């Protein structure tokens, strides 16, 4: 894909038959599942490790979504991923869901997703694991991004 949509990562996520609701489009709650799937699949790929085996786990502390267009099965999607803030124990992601039209992408939603890293046992905040920080650093964008 040659278009630049301002997201360093465009992660592929397929819709599923079960994603459609009674009205024939993907239900709004499913967009959050796409965000979660894309971020975690990208983290596994970018770090080369199973993130479930790390000493710290990323829990979702906050998320939001602005719906801009309808999607439905069997649409193929691309989830744009970038980082707006890389803190000591948290990462703020900015996300976008695009319908993949082959030669173009149609924006369907934008959102945010915050992972806070916590100890897997105590659930108290801990520093972001080095392997996660190294993967996230290239995705940091300068200044406020559009949404």
Short mmCIF file of C-alpha atoms in Angstrom, two decimals:
data_model
loop_
_atom_site.label_atom_id
_atom_site.label_comp_id
_atom_site.label_asym_id
_atom_site.label_seq_id
_atom_site.Cartn_x
_atom_site.Cartn_y
_atom_site.Cartn_z
CA UNK A 1 0.00 0.00 0.00
CA UNK A 2 1.55 3.26 -1.08
CA UNK A 3 -0.79 5.69 0.67
CA UNK A 4 0.50 7.40 3.81
CA UNK A 5 -2.27 7.68 6.37
CA UNK A 6 -0.02 8.85 9.22
CA UNK A 7 0.19 5.42 10.88
CA UNK A 8 3.56 3.63 10.79
CA UNK A 9 1.78 0.27 11.11
CA UNK A 10 -1.27 -0.88 9.14
CA UNK A 11 -2.10 -4.24 10.73
CA UNK A 12 -4.44 -6.58 8.78
CA UNK A 13 -7.57 -7.74 10.61
CA UNK A 14 -10.37 -9.65 8.85
CA UNK A 15 -14.00 -9.23 9.79
CA UNK A 16 -15.84 -12.39 10.78
CA UNK A 17 -19.37 -13.56 10.01
CA UNK A 18 -20.21 -13.31 13.72
CA UNK A 19 -19.14 -9.63 13.82
CA UNK A 20 -22.28 -8.49 11.95
CA UNK A 21 -25.25 -7.52 14.05
CA UNK A 22 -28.97 -7.69 13.23
CA UNK A 23 -28.64 -4.53 11.12
CA UNK A 24 -26.05 -6.12 8.83
CA UNK A 25 -22.99 -4.17 9.94
CA UNK A 26 -20.25 -4.72 12.49
CA UNK A 27 -21.50 -3.87 15.96
CA UNK A 28 -19.71 -0.96 17.64
CA UNK A 29 -18.32 -3.04 20.52
CA UNK A 30 -16.44 -5.20 17.98
CA UNK A 31 -14.31 -2.21 16.93
CA UNK A 32 -12.66 -2.41 20.37
CA UNK A 33 -11.86 -6.06 19.70
CA UNK A 34 -10.16 -5.05 16.44
CA UNK A 35 -8.06 -2.48 18.35
CA UNK A 36 -7.07 -5.06 20.96
CA UNK A 37 -6.32 -7.74 18.36
CA UNK A 38 -4.20 -5.43 16.20
CA UNK A 39 -2.14 -3.96 19.04
CA UNK A 40 -1.40 -7.32 20.66
CA UNK A 41 -0.73 -9.15 17.38
CA UNK A 42 1.60 -6.33 16.31
CA UNK A 43 3.39 -6.44 19.71
CA UNK A 44 3.96 -10.19 19.37
CA UNK A 45 5.28 -9.74 15.83
CA UNK A 46 7.41 -6.66 16.57
CA UNK A 47 9.00 -8.10 19.71
CA UNK A 48 9.43 -11.64 18.44
CA UNK A 49 8.19 -12.92 21.78
CA UNK A 50 5.00 -14.19 23.33
CA UNK A 51 4.01 -11.14 25.36
CA UNK A 52 2.03 -13.36 27.73
CA UNK A 53 5.36 -14.75 28.99
CA UNK A 54 6.75 -11.38 30.12
CA UNK A 55 7.02 -10.43 33.80
CA UNK A 56 4.64 -7.52 33.19
CA UNK A 57 1.34 -7.52 31.37
CA UNK A 58 -0.34 -4.66 29.55
CA UNK A 59 -3.85 -4.07 30.83
CA UNK A 60 -6.24 -1.72 29.09
CA UNK A 61 -6.83 1.29 31.32
CA UNK A 62 -8.68 3.46 28.81
CA UNK A 63 -10.09 3.23 25.32
CA UNK A 64 -12.25 5.32 23.02
CA UNK A 65 -13.67 5.12 19.52
CA UNK A 66 -15.13 7.61 17.07
CA UNK A 67 -17.22 5.89 14.41
CA UNK A 68 -16.90 7.40 10.95
CA UNK A 69 -18.18 4.73 8.58
CA UNK A 70 -19.85 1.36 8.47
CA UNK A 71 -18.05 -1.95 7.96
CA UNK A 72 -19.45 -5.44 7.57
CA UNK A 73 -18.42 -9.01 6.85
CA UNK A 74 -16.55 -9.90 4.60
CA UNK A 75 -14.59 -6.60 4.70
CA UNK A 76 -10.85 -6.84 5.14
CA UNK A 77 -9.51 -4.21 7.50
CA UNK A 78 -6.24 -2.48 8.29
CA UNK A 79 -5.78 -1.09 11.78
CA UNK A 80 -3.44 1.89 11.84
CA UNK A 81 -1.22 2.00 14.91
CA UNK A 82 0.88 4.84 16.27
CA UNK A 83 1.98 5.93 19.76
CA UNK A 84 1.05 9.36 21.12
CA UNK A 85 2.76 8.89 24.49
CA UNK A 86 5.36 6.44 25.74
CA UNK A 87 5.51 6.79 29.52
CA UNK A 88 7.28 4.88 32.27
CA UNK A 89 4.53 2.30 32.79
CA UNK A 90 1.99 3.15 30.09
CA UNK A 91 1.63 3.47 26.33
CA UNK A 92 -1.05 5.58 24.66
CA UNK A 93 -1.89 4.28 21.22
CA UNK A 94 -3.77 6.17 18.53
CA UNK A 95 -5.60 3.82 16.21
CA UNK A 96 -7.61 3.92 13.01
CA UNK A 97 -9.72 1.27 11.35
CA UNK A 98 -9.63 1.34 7.56
CA UNK A 99 -11.66 -0.78 5.14
CA UNK A 100 -9.11 -2.22 2.71
CA UNK A 101 -10.36 -1.55 -0.82
CA UNK A 102 -7.30 -3.09 -2.48
CA UNK A 103 -5.93 0.09 -4.06
CA UNK A 104 -7.27 2.45 -1.36
CA UNK A 105 -8.21 2.56 2.31
CA UNK A 106 -11.50 3.98 3.60
CA UNK A 107 -11.44 5.36 7.15
CA UNK A 108 -14.17 3.77 9.29
CA UNK A 109 -13.13 4.73 12.84
CA UNK A 110 -10.43 6.34 14.95
CA UNK A 111 -9.68 5.63 18.57
CA UNK A 112 -7.32 5.50 21.49
CA UNK A 113 -6.07 2.62 23.59
CA UNK A 114 -3.93 2.86 26.73
CA UNK A 115 -1.93 -0.06 28.05
CA UNK A 116 -0.68 0.20 31.62
CA UNK A 117 1.98 -2.37 32.45
CA UNK A 118 1.49 -4.16 35.74
CA UNK A 119 3.23 -6.98 37.57
CA UNK A 120 1.52 -10.22 36.59
CA UNK A 121 1.13 -11.24 40.25
CA UNK A 122 0.55 -8.04 42.23
CA UNK A 123 -1.16 -6.06 39.43
CA UNK A 124 0.77 -2.96 40.54
CA UNK A 125 2.23 -0.68 37.83
CA UNK A 126 5.78 -1.48 36.71
CA UNK A 127 8.06 -0.07 34.00
CA UNK A 128 7.25 -1.06 30.43
CA UNK A 129 9.31 -4.16 29.56
CA UNK A 130 12.40 -3.23 27.50
CA UNK A 131 11.34 -5.38 24.54
CA UNK A 132 7.94 -3.62 24.41
CA UNK A 133 9.52 -0.15 24.75
CA UNK A 134 11.96 -0.92 21.91
CA UNK A 135 9.09 -1.96 19.63
CA UNK A 136 6.92 1.06 20.53
CA UNK A 137 9.57 3.80 20.24
CA UNK A 138 9.57 3.93 16.40
CA UNK A 139 5.79 4.46 16.44
CA UNK A 140 5.87 7.62 18.57
CA UNK A 141 4.41 10.60 16.74
CA UNK A 142 5.33 14.19 17.52
CA UNK A 143 2.65 16.60 18.69
CA UNK A 144 -1.11 16.10 18.64
CA UNK A 145 -2.31 13.87 15.83
CA UNK A 146 -5.65 14.07 14.07
CA UNK A 147 -8.51 11.87 15.12
#
